[in-house]
C-alpha cells in the first residue's frame, strides 16, 4: 500500500508533472511534494502524487559513509 | 529454503573488489542500492559483527515483501530473526471496517472507488468487493484517489465513495483530493475515513506486552511524510533502536548492520538510513494538507483493538465529504473470523506458518484472513517465498 517509486520529471505543467522510469511514463500531481521539482529531478511517486524530491547528494553521502564505516578501500 | 538467484549472486561476488566510484556516480539513481558486490560487503560485516541474537520487527508491508523477494532473508545469519508487525494497511483494517465498506458497496446509489488491494478482503460470510462486483455492485479500482473525482464528474447522479485506507503515506494524497473536490464544488464525492497512523500503533503494542523485539526497521515512505520525531519514544522510553530505511537490498542490509552496531552502544537512537528520500523533519507541506482535512481520532486495528489517537477522522468543516455522515452509516458489529490468527501475526506473536489455517484452509487463492489476501501481508509473503 505504501509502495512508492522514484521517477524522473520529464515535463512540468502547473500542478501536474510527467514522470518516467524504465520506459514507463505517468502523470503525477504536485500538490503535496515538499518543493517544486525541476526537470531531471527524481520524485518519489505514490498513488498519483509526488511525495518528495529525491536527494541525489544525500543518496551518495549515505553510500560514502557506509563505505567508510566498512573501512573498505575507495578506488 | 533455497537461496534465490539474487542471493546466490551476492554470495558469489562477495569479497571481490569493485569499482565503487563508478557505482556511486552512476546515472541510474537506485543502481548502487541493489548492487550485489556492495551488498555482499555489508552482509560480510553483518556476519562478522553480530555478537548476540537480534530479533527485529519491520512495520511496513513493502519491507515485508522486499526482505523476502530480494533473498536477503535467506542470507541472514541464524542469530537474526525477522518479525513482521502491523505494517500492512489492508491487514490491519478491522473486521467492522471491512463490513462497513461492503455495506456501502451494496448500495445501488453508490459507486465505490478503491485501490485494488482491497478487492478480495473477506468480510462477513466470505463476501468481498470482487464477488459483489460480479453480482452487479458498482466498484471501480483506481490508481490514485483523484481518479475518483473523475468518476464523480461522469456520474453526477451517483454517490462516489473513495475507501480511505492507508497509513501516513496515503492520507495526504486523499486529503489533497478532498481539497480539490471542495474547490470544484463536487457534491457527490466522499471519503470513508479509515486511515491509520503507525507510531501510535507501535506505542500501543509496546505498552501492553513484551514483544521480545530488539530493534525496529521503520517504514521508509511513511517516514517521508512524518520524519523521525514521532519514533523517538522507541529509543527514549523503551531503549530500542529504530532505523528508517528504504526498500532496496542494500537499504535493508545497511539497516540491519546499523541495528547490530546500535545495540553495542548504551544509547540507542532513531537513525535515518534513507536520506535520499526522507528528511529528518519529513514533509511539512504534506502534513499541513493532511492536518487541514483530518484530525486524529481513536481507531480500531484488527487483532489489536482500539488504539487511542491512531486514526484520522474528517474535520468538521469537511463533514460533507465524510462518507459515514453522507450515507448515514456507522461501523456495524460483526463476529471475528473463526480460526484466523491474523491478529497474532500482526503483533509478532506467531509466525504465519504457526497459524493452523496457514497453507491449509487459508491460501492466496482462497484467503480467509487479510494477511493472506494482501500481497503485502506477511502470510502471503510467507506462502509465496517459503513454500
XYZ file of C-alpha atoms in Angstrom:
462
model
C 0.000 0.000 0.000
C 2.833 2.390 0.832
C 4.692 1.314 -2.277
C 6.292 4.372 -3.844
C 8.614 4.596 -6.821
C 11.353 7.089 -7.712
C 10.573 8.577 -11.138
C 12.255 11.281 -13.207
C 10.479 14.529 -14.084
C 10.352 14.888 -17.885
C 7.908 17.792 -18.150
C 6.048 20.215 -15.901
C 2.652 21.813 -16.433
C 1.172 23.682 -13.476
C 0.280 21.251 -10.691
C 0.940 18.243 -12.919
C 4.249 16.690 -13.948
C 5.071 13.949 -16.404
C 7.389 11.365 -14.894
C 9.259 8.425 -16.345
C 11.171 5.404 -15.143
C 12.387 2.445 -17.183
C 10.264 3.415 -20.189
C 7.073 3.792 -18.122
C 5.544 7.262 -18.320
C 2.941 8.613 -15.973
C 1.447 11.850 -14.753
C 1.637 12.928 -11.128
C 0.189 15.766 -9.114
C 2.469 18.154 -7.249
C 0.017 19.248 -4.516
C 1.891 17.723 -1.571
C 5.516 17.473 -2.737
C 7.998 19.233 -0.397
C 9.263 21.657 -3.074
C 8.572 22.284 -6.723
C 10.765 19.857 -8.678
C 12.776 20.802 -11.735
C 13.204 18.911 -14.982
C 15.531 15.951 -14.408
C 14.767 15.705 -10.680
C 13.656 12.372 -9.293
C 10.498 12.365 -7.189
C 9.031 9.612 -5.005
C 5.653 8.786 -6.526
C 2.762 7.275 -4.580
C -0.868 6.948 -5.716
C -0.513 9.552 -8.451
C 1.148 12.172 -6.257
C 4.806 13.167 -5.922
C 5.634 12.802 -2.195
C 9.145 14.201 -2.128
C 12.026 15.231 -4.345
C 14.811 12.676 -4.057
C 18.100 13.990 -2.840
C 20.930 12.684 -5.009
C 23.659 14.199 -2.835
C 22.232 12.551 0.272
C 21.997 9.248 -1.561
C 25.669 9.405 -2.438
C 26.575 10.541 1.062
C 24.798 7.525 2.620
C 26.764 5.219 0.372
C 30.024 7.021 1.082
C 29.530 6.997 4.846
C 28.773 3.345 4.755
C 31.784 2.659 2.668
C 33.929 4.479 5.211
C 32.213 2.697 8.075
C 33.070 -0.608 6.479
C 36.664 0.539 6.144
C 36.901 -0.528 2.559
C 39.310 0.998 0.122
C 37.892 3.537 -2.259
C 39.165 3.046 -5.767
C 14.586 -22.504 1.791
C 16.849 -22.312 -1.261
C 18.686 -19.065 -1.884
C 17.123 -17.003 -4.638
C 19.199 -16.034 -7.689
C 19.990 -12.590 -6.355
C 21.248 -14.044 -3.092
C 23.450 -16.527 -4.930
C 24.875 -13.675 -6.944
C 25.791 -11.754 -3.776
C 27.496 -14.785 -2.291
C 29.488 -15.428 -5.404
C 30.577 -11.837 -5.680
C 31.231 -11.118 -2.012
C 34.823 -10.286 -1.337
C 35.773 -9.337 -4.864
C 36.989 -5.798 -5.485
C 34.547 -3.443 -7.087
C 34.518 -0.095 -8.739
C 32.830 1.862 -6.009
C 33.020 5.292 -7.565
C 31.538 4.131 -10.829
C 28.521 2.835 -8.957
C 28.070 5.811 -6.669
C 28.200 8.247 -9.557
C 26.222 6.114 -11.945
C 23.443 7.816 -13.868
C 20.876 5.298 -12.716
C 19.945 6.613 -9.326
C 18.999 3.427 -7.500
C 21.548 1.108 -9.121
C 24.092 1.106 -6.278
C 21.388 0.100 -3.817
C 20.916 -3.275 -5.353
C 24.487 -3.827 -6.392
C 25.412 -7.374 -5.385
C 29.022 -6.525 -4.648
C 28.278 -3.687 -2.245
C 25.506 -5.775 -0.654
C 27.968 -8.607 -0.226
C 30.345 -6.340 1.685
C 27.621 -5.247 4.086
C 26.487 -8.834 4.546
C 30.055 -9.809 5.440
C 30.157 -7.054 8.039
C 26.830 -8.244 9.494
C 28.154 -11.775 9.816
C 31.407 -10.571 11.363
C 29.907 -8.125 13.836
C 26.823 -9.863 15.174
C 27.573 -10.991 18.716
C 24.110 -11.706 20.127
C 20.668 -12.601 18.788
C 18.806 -9.804 17.011
C 15.042 -10.052 16.694
C 13.901 -7.144 14.574
C 10.382 -6.109 13.600
C 9.520 -4.292 10.401
C 6.269 -2.384 10.236
C 5.842 -1.885 6.512
C 4.276 -4.309 4.089
C 6.625 -3.139 1.355
C 9.571 -4.078 3.606
C 7.983 -7.482 4.260
C 7.902 -8.187 0.555
C 11.334 -6.642 -0.157
C 13.024 -8.735 2.537
C 11.631 -11.936 1.058
C 11.798 -11.123 -2.647
C 15.400 -9.897 -2.610
C 16.532 -13.124 -0.979
C 18.065 -11.134 1.896
C 16.099 -13.182 4.432
C 17.703 -16.408 3.293
C 21.211 -14.946 3.621
C 20.970 -13.688 7.171
C 22.882 -15.458 9.923
C 20.653 -17.535 12.252
C 21.069 -15.014 15.068
C 18.904 -12.548 13.112
C 15.175 -13.217 13.353
C 12.762 -11.228 11.201
C 9.282 -10.479 12.592
C 6.567 -8.652 10.639
C 4.470 -6.175 12.599
C 1.241 -4.305 11.828
C 2.634 -2.678 8.682
C 0.095 -3.660 6.043
C -2.863 -1.237 5.958
C -5.155 -3.797 4.352
C -4.266 -6.348 7.030
C -4.894 -4.054 9.991
C -8.262 -2.872 8.662
C -10.706 -4.060 11.311
C -13.460 -6.574 10.578
C -16.053 -3.888 11.371
C -14.447 -1.513 8.887
C -14.471 -4.205 6.192
C -18.154 -4.839 6.924
C -18.798 -1.094 6.589
C -17.270 -0.754 3.135
C -19.010 -3.918 1.948
C -22.315 -2.414 3.155
C -21.566 0.709 1.146
C -20.720 -1.321 -1.949
C -24.109 -2.991 -1.671
C -26.000 0.283 -2.077
C -27.443 0.878 -5.510
C -26.883 4.653 -5.364
C -23.127 4.282 -4.702
C -20.034 3.710 -6.822
C -17.120 2.597 -4.665
C -13.669 3.772 -5.739
C -10.817 1.794 -4.195
C -7.215 0.729 -4.523
C -7.056 -2.787 -5.963
C -5.627 -4.487 -2.899
C -8.934 -4.221 -1.044
C -10.907 -6.150 -3.665
C -10.517 -9.602 -2.146
C -10.553 -8.826 1.586
C -13.224 -11.113 3.032
C -15.941 -9.727 5.243
C -18.912 -11.363 6.957
C -19.979 -14.642 5.295
C -16.954 -14.557 2.999
C -18.268 -11.726 0.818
C -15.709 -9.393 -0.769
C -15.739 -6.463 -3.187
C -14.794 -8.688 -6.101
C -17.683 -11.091 -5.559
C -20.067 -8.175 -5.049
C -18.808 -6.601 -8.269
C -19.544 -9.870 -10.079
C -23.088 -9.658 -8.697
C -23.576 -6.159 -10.049
C -22.223 -3.780 -7.402
C -20.534 -0.759 -8.952
C -16.909 -0.853 -7.815
C -14.107 0.917 -9.624
C -10.429 0.205 -8.981
C -8.452 3.430 -9.179
C -4.735 4.153 -9.307
C -4.998 7.435 -7.474
C -7.643 8.961 -5.190
C -8.097 11.840 -7.649
C -9.312 9.349 -10.268
C -12.399 9.125 -8.061
C -13.111 12.799 -8.820
C -13.349 11.921 -12.496
C -15.902 9.233 -11.609
C -17.863 11.866 -9.678
C -17.928 14.181 -12.707
C -19.027 11.400 -15.053
C -21.730 10.007 -12.733
C -23.489 13.065 -11.291
C -26.495 11.015 -10.141
C -24.422 8.535 -8.099
C -22.542 8.910 -4.854
C -18.828 8.206 -5.332
C -17.216 6.850 -2.137
C -13.447 6.521 -2.004
C -12.252 3.939 0.540
C -9.737 5.899 2.604
C -7.488 3.111 3.798
C -3.748 3.501 4.250
C -1.092 4.981 6.503
C 0.565 8.397 6.605
C 1.948 7.856 3.091
C -1.521 7.719 1.572
C -3.538 10.043 3.810
C -2.044 13.296 2.389
C -2.933 12.205 -1.162
C -6.534 11.658 -0.057
C -6.564 14.982 1.814
C -5.303 16.776 -1.306
C -8.085 15.079 -3.280
C -10.718 16.274 -0.789
C -9.385 19.819 -1.159
C -9.706 19.518 -4.949
C -13.273 18.237 -4.591
C -14.172 21.169 -2.346
C -12.593 23.668 -4.709
C -14.533 22.188 -7.613
C -17.756 22.067 -5.558
C -18.334 18.341 -6.189
C -21.474 17.294 -4.306
C -21.360 13.552 -4.945
C -17.848 12.663 -3.729
C -16.970 11.463 -0.231
C -14.262 9.501 1.566
C -14.720 6.657 4.026
C -12.098 7.860 6.503
C -10.308 4.769 7.843
C -6.674 5.905 7.674
C -4.321 4.745 10.406
C -1.143 6.097 11.948
C 1.941 3.947 12.519
C 3.671 5.420 15.627
C 0.618 5.191 17.947
C 0.253 1.513 16.997
C 3.890 0.823 17.900
C 3.392 2.678 21.157
C 0.270 0.643 21.947
C 1.983 -2.652 21.131
C 4.934 -1.856 23.374
C 2.704 -0.600 26.183
C 0.687 -3.768 26.628
C 3.139 -6.594 26.114
C 6.749 -7.543 25.786
C 7.202 -8.016 22.061
C 10.595 -9.624 22.527
C 11.853 -7.319 19.766
C 15.334 -5.751 19.951
C 15.041 -3.192 17.174
C 12.609 -1.718 14.648
C 13.029 -1.338 10.910
C 10.903 1.747 10.335
C 8.818 2.371 7.215
C 10.533 4.419 4.519
C 7.593 6.070 2.829
C 5.516 6.726 5.946
C 8.643 8.494 7.220
C 8.864 10.554 4.027
C 5.801 12.327 5.441
C 6.242 12.169 9.235
C 10.050 12.334 9.614
C 11.911 10.890 12.615
C 10.416 12.704 15.588
C 7.319 10.503 16.083
C 9.597 7.469 16.633
C 11.872 8.967 19.287
C 9.878 7.329 22.110
C 11.146 3.931 20.922
C 14.698 4.849 21.895
C 13.950 7.222 24.743
C 11.295 5.270 26.624
C 11.915 1.684 25.513
C 15.640 1.679 24.826
C 15.054 0.254 21.353
C 16.946 1.378 18.249
C 14.944 2.180 15.132
C 16.240 2.573 11.592
C 14.251 4.308 8.859
C 15.323 2.677 5.637
C 14.471 2.100 2.005
C 13.464 -0.947 0.050
C 16.483 -1.975 -1.989
C 18.541 -4.914 -0.687
C 21.381 -2.585 0.335
C 18.984 -0.379 2.327
C 17.776 -3.408 4.272
C 21.239 -4.855 4.890
C 22.571 -1.456 5.976
C 19.661 -1.076 8.403
C 20.474 -4.436 9.968
C 24.149 -3.515 10.345
C 23.170 -0.229 11.996
C 20.930 -2.148 14.426
C 23.777 -4.517 15.299
C 26.134 -1.600 15.921
C 23.499 0.366 17.874
C 22.956 -2.480 20.280
C 26.626 -2.400 21.212
C 26.283 1.173 22.381
C 24.455 2.295 25.505
C 22.472 4.933 23.673
C 20.031 3.530 21.135
C 18.740 6.155 18.719
C 16.498 6.553 15.713
C 18.648 6.579 12.585
C 17.727 7.868 9.138
C 19.272 5.461 6.633
C 17.029 6.652 3.783
C 18.179 10.244 3.483
C 17.769 10.279 -0.277
C 14.002 10.052 0.269
C 13.394 11.015 3.895
C 14.176 14.331 5.520
C 14.563 14.110 9.305
C 11.680 16.576 9.508
C 9.534 14.681 6.990
C 7.387 16.626 4.544
C 5.736 19.528 6.449
C 3.700 20.579 3.411
C 2.086 17.148 3.099
C 1.436 17.066 6.850
C -0.177 20.502 6.698
C -2.582 19.354 3.964
C -3.306 16.123 5.870
C -3.966 18.061 9.094
C -6.141 20.590 7.306
C -8.606 17.864 6.317
C -8.131 15.219 9.029
C -7.875 15.244 12.808
C -6.524 12.353 14.885
C -9.066 10.002 16.424
C -9.170 6.613 18.126
C -9.194 3.742 15.642
C -9.831 0.011 15.571
C -6.976 -2.254 14.463
C -7.544 -5.871 13.527
C -6.249 -8.212 16.192
C -5.211 -5.318 18.410
C -8.433 -3.410 19.093
C -8.968 0.253 19.843
C -5.763 2.321 19.842
C -6.081 5.898 21.099
C -5.098 8.601 18.602
C -4.177 6.088 15.910
C -6.650 7.054 13.210
C -7.715 10.029 11.122
C -11.236 11.479 11.185
C -12.625 14.177 8.913
C -12.524 17.632 10.495
C -15.999 19.197 10.994
C -15.539 21.697 8.151
C -15.094 18.759 5.747
C -18.009 16.741 7.168
C -19.802 16.948 3.820
C -17.008 14.756 2.378
C -17.318 12.162 5.167
C -18.995 9.020 3.769
C -20.202 7.980 7.220
C -22.357 11.085 7.605
C -23.141 11.455 3.881
C -24.663 7.961 3.817
C -25.857 7.881 7.431
C -23.653 4.918 8.340
C -21.955 3.584 11.444
C -19.489 0.724 11.874
C -21.559 -2.487 12.017
C -20.952 -5.087 14.739
C -19.550 -8.301 13.267
C -18.115 -11.545 14.642
C -14.397 -12.290 14.299
C -13.264 -14.659 11.565
C -13.229 -18.125 13.178
C -9.775 -19.684 13.421
C -7.983 -16.776 11.757
C -4.924 -15.657 13.727
C -4.032 -12.573 11.678
C -4.190 -10.602 14.929
C -1.387 -12.658 16.477
C 0.632 -12.449 13.250
C 0.264 -8.655 13.208
C 1.558 -8.439 16.781
C 4.573 -10.616 16.009
C 3.285 -13.268 18.448
C 3.306 -16.069 15.924
C 4.872 -16.594 12.522
C 2.317 -17.064 9.733
C 3.102 -20.761 9.405
C 2.160 -21.247 13.067
C -1.480 -20.428 12.300
C -3.466 -23.674 11.993
C -5.168 -22.408 8.835
C -1.927 -21.417 7.047
C -1.486 -23.140 3.668
C -4.355 -25.478 4.521
C -7.720 -23.713 4.694
C -6.090 -20.322 4.002
C -4.089 -19.793 0.803
C -3.602 -16.827 -1.547
C -6.117 -18.377 -3.956
C -8.679 -18.845 -1.184
C -7.723 -16.491 1.638
C -9.519 -16.421 4.966
C -7.657 -13.586 6.660
C -6.413 -10.255 5.285
C -2.739 -11.113 5.953
C -3.108 -13.756 3.229
C -5.149 -11.524 0.891
C -2.864 -8.566 0.590
C 0.263 -9.048 -1.489
C 1.986 -7.113 1.289
C 0.589 -9.312 4.045
C 3.116 -11.391 5.914
C 1.085 -14.606 5.426
C 1.036 -14.048 1.662
C 4.784 -13.330 1.639
C 5.497 -16.453 3.703
C 3.356 -18.519 1.390
C 4.852 -17.151 -1.811
C 8.500 -17.269 -0.809
C 8.701 -20.150 1.679
C 6.649 -22.947 0.189
